[in-house]
mmCIF file of C-alpha atoms in Angstrom:
data_model
loop_
_atom_site.group_PDB
_atom_site.id
_atom_site.type_symbol
_atom_site.label_atom_id
_atom_site.label_comp_id
_atom_site.label_asym_id
_atom_site.label_seq_id
_atom_site.Cartn_x
_atom_site.Cartn_y
_atom_site.Cartn_z
ATOM 1 C CA MET A 1002 85.468 55.195 64.189
ATOM 2 C CA ALA A 1003 87.725 54.790 67.406
ATOM 3 C CA ARG A 1004 90.850 52.788 67.226
ATOM 4 C CA PHE A 1005 91.117 51.046 70.728
ATOM 5 C CA VAL A 1006 94.352 48.766 72.607
ATOM 6 C CA ARG A 1007 92.638 46.563 74.735
ATOM 7 C CA TRP A 1008 93.759 45.894 78.151
ATOM 8 C CA SER A 1009 92.891 43.158 80.339
ATOM 9 C CA ARG A 1010 89.956 44.539 82.283
ATOM 10 C CA PRO A 1011 86.665 46.606 82.279
ATOM 11 C CA GLY A 1012 86.100 49.274 84.352
ATOM 12 C CA ASP A 1013 88.824 51.732 85.257
ATOM 13 C CA GLY A 1014 91.840 50.264 83.085
ATOM 14 C CA CYS A 1015 90.496 48.823 80.342
ATOM 15 C CA TRP A 1016 91.431 50.396 77.245
ATOM 16 C CA ARG A 1017 93.443 53.500 76.170
ATOM 17 C CA THR A 1018 91.990 55.400 72.910
ATOM 18 C CA THR A 1019 94.348 55.712 69.964
ATOM 19 C CA ALA A 1020 92.366 57.223 67.505
ATOM 20 C CA ARG A 1021 88.496 58.813 67.175
ATOM 21 C CA GLU A 1022 86.639 60.788 64.944
ATOM 22 C CA HIS A 1023 83.316 62.357 66.347
ATOM 23 C CA ALA A 1024 80.269 62.115 64.445
ATOM 24 C CA PRO A 1025 78.526 65.708 64.807
ATOM 25 C CA SER A 1026 76.138 65.829 67.436
ATOM 26 C CA ARG A 1027 73.850 67.983 68.356
ATOM 27 C CA GLN A 1028 74.244 70.654 71.478
ATOM 28 C CA LYS A 1029 71.825 71.684 74.045
ATOM 29 C CA GLU A 1030 71.797 74.134 76.986
ATOM 30 C CA PRO A 1031 74.166 72.915 79.800
ATOM 31 C CA THR A 1032 71.102 70.181 81.959
ATOM 32 C CA MET A 1033 73.687 69.429 84.971
ATOM 33 C CA LYS A 1034 77.029 70.496 86.515
ATOM 34 C CA ILE A 1035 78.938 67.498 87.001
ATOM 35 C CA GLY A 1036 82.925 67.094 88.025
ATOM 36 C CA ILE A 1037 84.773 64.477 87.000
ATOM 37 C CA ILE A 1038 87.896 63.218 88.954
ATOM 38 C CA GLY A 1039 90.095 60.992 87.172
ATOM 39 C CA ALA A 1040 90.685 61.332 83.203
ATOM 40 C CA GLY A 1041 91.670 58.482 82.084
ATOM 41 C CA ASN A 1042 90.100 55.059 80.078
ATOM 42 C CA ILE A 1043 86.224 56.076 81.918
ATOM 43 C CA GLY A 1044 86.935 59.248 83.353
ATOM 44 C CA GLY A 1045 87.951 60.677 79.743
ATOM 45 C CA ASN A 1046 84.799 58.564 77.589
ATOM 46 C CA LEU A 1047 82.604 60.036 80.584
ATOM 47 C CA THR A 1048 83.668 63.270 79.404
ATOM 48 C CA ARG A 1049 83.180 62.957 75.908
ATOM 49 C CA ARG A 1050 79.801 61.839 76.437
ATOM 50 C CA LEU A 1051 78.666 63.689 78.862
ATOM 51 C CA THR A 1052 79.310 66.908 77.083
ATOM 52 C CA ALA A 1053 78.192 65.710 74.050
ATOM 53 C CA LEU A 1054 74.638 65.359 75.848
ATOM 54 C CA GLY A 1055 75.217 69.538 76.845
ATOM 55 C CA HIS A 1056 75.848 68.808 80.540
ATOM 56 C CA ASP A 1057 78.483 71.206 82.010
ATOM 57 C CA VAL A 1058 81.310 68.774 82.912
ATOM 58 C CA SER A 1059 84.535 69.754 85.148
ATOM 59 C CA VAL A 1060 87.364 67.258 84.853
ATOM 60 C CA ALA A 1061 90.548 66.893 87.050
ATOM 61 C CA ASN A 1062 93.460 64.411 87.049
ATOM 62 C CA SER A 1063 96.131 63.632 89.377
ATOM 63 C CA ARG A 1064 98.973 65.650 86.675
ATOM 64 C CA GLY A 1065 97.139 69.565 87.080
ATOM 65 C CA PRO A 1066 94.985 71.004 84.570
ATOM 66 C CA GLU A 1067 97.221 72.261 82.312
ATOM 67 C CA THR A 1068 97.577 68.396 81.013
ATOM 68 C CA LEU A 1069 93.988 68.258 80.351
ATOM 69 C CA ALA A 1070 93.853 70.837 77.784
ATOM 70 C CA ALA A 1071 93.832 68.379 74.355
ATOM 71 C CA LEU A 1072 90.619 66.448 76.373
ATOM 72 C CA ALA A 1073 89.672 70.281 76.824
ATOM 73 C CA ALA A 1074 89.576 71.193 73.119
ATOM 74 C CA GLU A 1075 88.426 67.967 71.954
ATOM 75 C CA THR A 1076 85.080 68.567 74.608
ATOM 76 C CA GLY A 1077 84.309 71.750 75.982
ATOM 77 C CA ALA A 1078 84.964 70.279 79.374
ATOM 78 C CA THR A 1079 86.222 72.829 81.825
ATOM 79 C CA PRO A 1080 89.969 71.490 82.788
ATOM 80 C CA VAL A 1081 90.482 71.968 87.134
ATOM 81 C CA ALA A 1082 92.599 70.784 89.948
ATOM 82 C CA ALA A 1083 91.047 67.802 91.894
ATOM 83 C CA SER A 1084 90.258 70.238 94.652
ATOM 84 C CA GLU A 1085 87.970 72.007 92.696
ATOM 85 C CA ALA A 1086 86.202 69.612 90.713
ATOM 86 C CA ALA A 1087 83.215 69.415 92.440
ATOM 87 C CA ARG A 1088 82.594 73.142 92.915
ATOM 88 C CA GLY A 1089 78.798 73.535 92.196
ATOM 89 C CA ALA A 1090 78.808 69.889 90.902
ATOM 90 C CA GLU A 1091 74.932 68.174 90.985
ATOM 91 C CA ILE A 1092 77.204 64.517 90.657
ATOM 92 C CA VAL A 1093 81.047 63.973 91.180
ATOM 93 C CA VAL A 1094 82.592 61.401 89.214
ATOM 94 C CA VAL A 1095 85.428 59.597 91.077
ATOM 95 C CA THR A 1096 87.553 57.685 88.698
ATOM 96 C CA VAL A 1097 90.991 57.041 89.952
ATOM 97 C CA PRO A 1098 93.034 54.403 90.818
ATOM 98 C CA LEU A 1099 91.371 52.893 94.286
ATOM 99 C CA LYS A 1100 94.596 52.882 95.895
ATOM 100 C CA ASN A 1101 95.083 56.770 94.642
ATOM 101 C CA VAL A 1102 91.883 57.316 96.481
ATOM 102 C CA PRO A 1103 92.992 58.258 100.417
ATOM 103 C CA ASP A 1104 95.029 60.398 98.338
ATOM 104 C CA LEU A 1105 92.648 62.960 96.813
ATOM 105 C CA PRO A 1106 92.685 66.577 97.929
ATOM 106 C CA ALA A 1107 90.677 67.329 101.988
ATOM 107 C CA GLY A 1108 87.777 69.066 101.685
ATOM 108 C CA LEU A 1109 87.433 67.011 98.191
ATOM 109 C CA PHE A 1110 83.556 67.533 97.971
ATOM 110 C CA GLU A 1111 83.592 71.613 99.334
ATOM 111 C CA GLY A 1112 81.393 73.747 97.287
ATOM 112 C CA ALA A 1113 79.141 70.776 96.167
ATOM 113 C CA ALA A 1114 75.789 71.249 95.065
ATOM 114 C CA GLU A 1115 73.278 70.734 98.135
ATOM 115 C CA GLY A 1116 72.438 67.016 97.973
ATOM 116 C CA PHE A 1117 75.028 66.030 95.736
ATOM 117 C CA THR A 1118 75.662 62.498 94.277
ATOM 118 C CA VAL A 1119 79.006 60.857 94.464
ATOM 119 C CA LEU A 1120 79.256 58.019 91.461
ATOM 120 C CA ASP A 1121 82.222 55.790 92.042
ATOM 121 C CA THR A 1122 83.813 53.238 89.291
ATOM 122 C CA ASN A 1123 86.467 51.708 90.663
ATOM 123 C CA ASN A 1124 87.666 48.020 91.064
ATOM 124 C CA TYR A 1125 89.841 46.896 94.114
ATOM 125 C CA TYR A 1126 93.285 44.877 91.991
ATOM 126 C CA PRO A 1127 95.433 44.280 94.929
ATOM 127 C CA ARG A 1128 98.026 42.012 92.846
ATOM 128 C CA GLU A 1129 98.540 44.174 89.559
ATOM 129 C CA ARG A 1130 97.626 47.733 91.280
ATOM 130 C CA ASP A 1131 96.646 48.321 94.289
ATOM 131 C CA GLY A 1132 98.341 46.060 97.088
ATOM 132 C CA ARG A 1133 96.616 44.561 99.803
ATOM 133 C CA ILE A 1134 93.720 46.655 101.468
ATOM 134 C CA ALA A 1135 93.375 45.104 105.126
ATOM 135 C CA ALA A 1136 89.411 46.104 105.848
ATOM 136 C CA ILE A 1137 88.366 45.051 102.106
ATOM 137 C CA GLU A 1138 90.307 41.021 102.393
ATOM 138 C CA ASP A 1139 90.251 40.547 106.081
ATOM 139 C CA GLU A 1140 87.324 42.715 107.190
ATOM 140 C CA GLY A 1141 84.887 42.240 104.844
ATOM 141 C CA LEU A 1142 84.083 45.489 103.341
ATOM 142 C CA THR A 1143 82.956 45.521 99.500
ATOM 143 C CA GLU A 1144 85.197 48.086 98.213
ATOM 144 C CA SER A 1145 82.549 50.563 97.520
ATOM 145 C CA ARG A 1146 81.935 50.292 101.004
ATOM 146 C CA TRP A 1147 85.707 51.017 101.749
ATOM 147 C CA ILE A 1148 85.692 54.578 99.275
ATOM 148 C CA GLU A 1149 82.713 55.879 100.877
ATOM 149 C CA ARG A 1150 85.224 55.445 104.468
ATOM 150 C CA GLN A 1151 87.665 57.295 102.332
ATOM 151 C CA LEU A 1152 85.729 59.825 100.673
ATOM 152 C CA GLY A 1153 83.660 60.819 103.730
ATOM 153 C CA HIS A 1154 80.444 60.789 102.065
ATOM 154 C CA PRO A 1155 78.199 57.917 100.218
ATOM 155 C CA VAL A 1156 78.368 56.618 96.949
ATOM 156 C CA VAL A 1157 76.879 55.169 94.077
ATOM 157 C CA LYS A 1158 78.527 52.102 92.282
ATOM 158 C CA ALA A 1159 78.486 52.192 88.216
ATOM 159 C CA PHE A 1160 80.464 51.843 85.233
ATOM 160 C CA ASN A 1161 83.140 49.794 87.251
ATOM 161 C CA GLY A 1162 82.522 46.709 85.196
ATOM 162 C CA THR A 1163 81.448 48.675 81.970
ATOM 163 C CA TYR A 1164 84.623 48.919 79.357
ATOM 164 C CA ALA A 1165 85.640 52.132 77.975
ATOM 165 C CA GLU A 1166 84.646 51.679 74.538
ATOM 166 C CA ASP A 1167 81.219 51.100 75.178
ATOM 167 C CA ILE A 1168 80.542 54.264 76.547
ATOM 168 C CA LEU A 1169 81.332 55.669 73.491
ATOM 169 C CA ASP A 1170 80.221 53.115 71.033
ATOM 170 C CA ARG A 1171 77.506 51.062 72.260
ATOM 171 C CA PRO A 1172 74.636 53.828 73.437
ATOM 172 C CA ARG A 1173 71.170 52.758 72.056
ATOM 173 C CA PRO A 1174 67.714 54.301 72.631
ATOM 174 C CA ALA A 1175 65.300 53.114 75.143
ATOM 175 C CA GLY A 1176 64.123 49.329 73.941
ATOM 176 C CA ASP A 1177 66.356 48.253 70.958
ATOM 177 C CA PRO A 1178 66.813 44.867 71.755
ATOM 178 C CA GLU A 1179 70.370 45.804 72.098
ATOM 179 C CA ARG A 1180 70.566 48.021 74.713
ATOM 180 C CA LEU A 1181 73.430 46.802 77.087
ATOM 181 C CA ALA A 1182 72.130 46.886 81.077
ATOM 182 C CA LEU A 1183 74.729 48.057 84.106
ATOM 183 C CA PRO A 1184 74.363 47.045 87.613
ATOM 184 C CA VAL A 1185 73.814 50.190 90.215
ATOM 185 C CA ALA A 1186 74.572 49.778 93.725
ATOM 186 C CA GLY A 1187 73.918 52.535 96.361
ATOM 187 C CA ASP A 1188 72.402 53.254 99.942
ATOM 188 C CA ASP A 1189 70.417 56.505 99.008
ATOM 189 C CA ALA A 1190 67.276 55.713 96.995
ATOM 190 C CA ALA A 1191 67.391 59.319 95.494
ATOM 191 C CA ALA A 1192 71.307 59.117 94.550
ATOM 192 C CA LYS A 1193 70.745 55.892 92.786
ATOM 193 C CA ALA A 1194 67.643 56.983 91.125
ATOM 194 C CA LYS A 1195 69.684 60.246 89.854
ATOM 195 C CA ILE A 1196 72.817 57.767 88.507
ATOM 196 C CA ARG A 1197 70.432 55.360 86.836
ATOM 197 C CA LEU A 1198 68.490 58.376 84.912
ATOM 198 C CA LEU A 1199 72.390 60.082 83.998
ATOM 199 C CA ILE A 1200 72.839 56.148 82.742
ATOM 200 C CA ASP A 1201 69.636 56.113 80.716
ATOM 201 C CA GLU A 1202 70.436 59.182 78.910
ATOM 202 C CA LEU A 1203 73.689 58.047 78.205
ATOM 203 C CA GLY A 1204 72.184 55.352 76.435
ATOM 204 C CA PHE A 1205 71.787 52.386 78.682
ATOM 205 C CA ASP A 1206 69.828 50.374 80.771
ATOM 206 C CA THR A 1207 70.359 49.848 84.087
ATOM 207 C CA VAL A 1208 69.465 47.146 86.991
ATOM 208 C CA ASP A 1209 69.266 47.910 90.846
ATOM 209 C CA ALA A 1210 72.092 46.107 92.523
ATOM 210 C CA GLY A 1211 70.916 46.979 96.290
ATOM 211 C CA GLY A 1212 72.893 48.375 98.401
ATOM 212 C CA ILE A 1213 76.351 49.366 99.000
ATOM 213 C CA ASP A 1214 76.978 46.282 101.590
ATOM 214 C CA ASP A 1215 75.577 43.918 98.062
ATOM 215 C CA SER A 1216 78.011 45.707 95.836
ATOM 216 C CA TRP A 1217 80.005 42.508 96.027
ATOM 217 C CA ARG A 1218 77.953 40.884 93.905
ATOM 218 C CA GLN A 1219 79.912 43.213 90.537
ATOM 219 C CA GLN A 1220 83.282 43.622 91.561
ATOM 220 C CA PRO A 1221 85.656 41.922 89.843
ATOM 221 C CA ASP A 1222 85.512 38.120 88.487
ATOM 222 C CA THR A 1223 81.723 38.198 89.528
ATOM 223 C CA PRO A 1224 79.425 37.212 86.617
ATOM 224 C CA VAL A 1225 77.989 40.723 85.811
ATOM 225 C CA TYR A 1226 81.609 42.101 85.840
ATOM 226 C CA GLY A 1227 82.356 42.636 82.296
ATOM 227 C CA LEU A 1228 79.079 41.369 80.902
ATOM 228 C CA ARG A 1229 78.009 42.952 77.317
ATOM 229 C CA GLU A 1230 73.847 42.087 77.805
ATOM 230 C CA GLY A 1231 70.769 43.330 78.644
ATOM 231 C CA VAL A 1232 68.046 43.751 81.460
ATOM 232 C CA ASP A 1233 67.438 39.932 82.044
ATOM 233 C CA SER A 1234 71.016 38.307 81.805
ATOM 234 C CA VAL A 1235 72.735 41.345 83.932
ATOM 235 C CA THR A 1236 69.787 40.202 87.055
ATOM 236 C CA LYS A 1237 69.965 36.921 86.748
ATOM 237 C CA ALA A 1238 74.454 37.025 86.498
ATOM 238 C CA LEU A 1239 73.636 39.482 89.983
ATOM 239 C CA ALA A 1240 71.682 36.845 91.576
ATOM 240 C CA ASP A 1241 74.437 34.085 90.809
ATOM 241 C CA ALA A 1242 77.263 36.018 92.518
ATOM 242 C CA SER A 1243 79.168 34.513 95.116
ATOM 243 C CA PRO A 1244 79.964 36.462 98.548
ATOM 244 C CA VAL A 1245 83.524 34.530 98.621
ATOM 245 C CA ARG A 1246 86.217 36.633 96.815
ATOM 246 C CA PRO A 1247 88.023 34.913 94.145
ATOM 247 C CA GLU A 1248 91.696 33.716 94.937
ATOM 248 C CA THR A 1249 92.813 36.075 92.096
ATOM 249 C CA PHE A 1250 91.440 38.871 93.266
ATOM 250 C CA ARG A 1251 92.872 38.977 96.760
ATOM 251 C CA GLY A 1252 96.669 40.284 97.580
#
């Protein structure tokens, strides 16, 4: 089993893997081309699970493909430069620190598959990491709406409140009473449906959290953030959220 060192939050910076023994998995033909930009806690574990499910995964980080040799050897994913991660991809996962999103390469999505979907896993941590972003705090943009503006492409928000270890250790078959549910927000119904199907394949239920302007319901320090429960509890947590940004998550 894996051993993990716990950090202080779910989403893109919660767990660091220190060791892992993989159970045998049955490989199948790749069913989708997926590009992952960011190979940290969430990005690394999505790479592990998606390759195990048979998807064709390209993965990039800010330090260059040569630094991803170990992850590539472990998973069979293709290490690439960030500017190449979306080539041919049907889904592009953006899972880098929020403050670094504006610094992603120009033309990031050139060569992506027609109708590709962008999955955003990010959170805004103004005090710990990202600094103050006026458009989020003063204009009232949701974190994912701000990310859309930087990327120039719509996003679907999911996994931002998920503990990275759960991606590896807590998948369950459909109907299992212990199956966790994740909120998923997005404006494009088809794109959201694609991500929800992928999450189901990964072993989790989903709850439709509305559009991107509603995605404040799953931002940090809301009732659903970090919640390890099923559909009913996640649905209630989304309904119980307050639109007021908590003081601890203001810059």
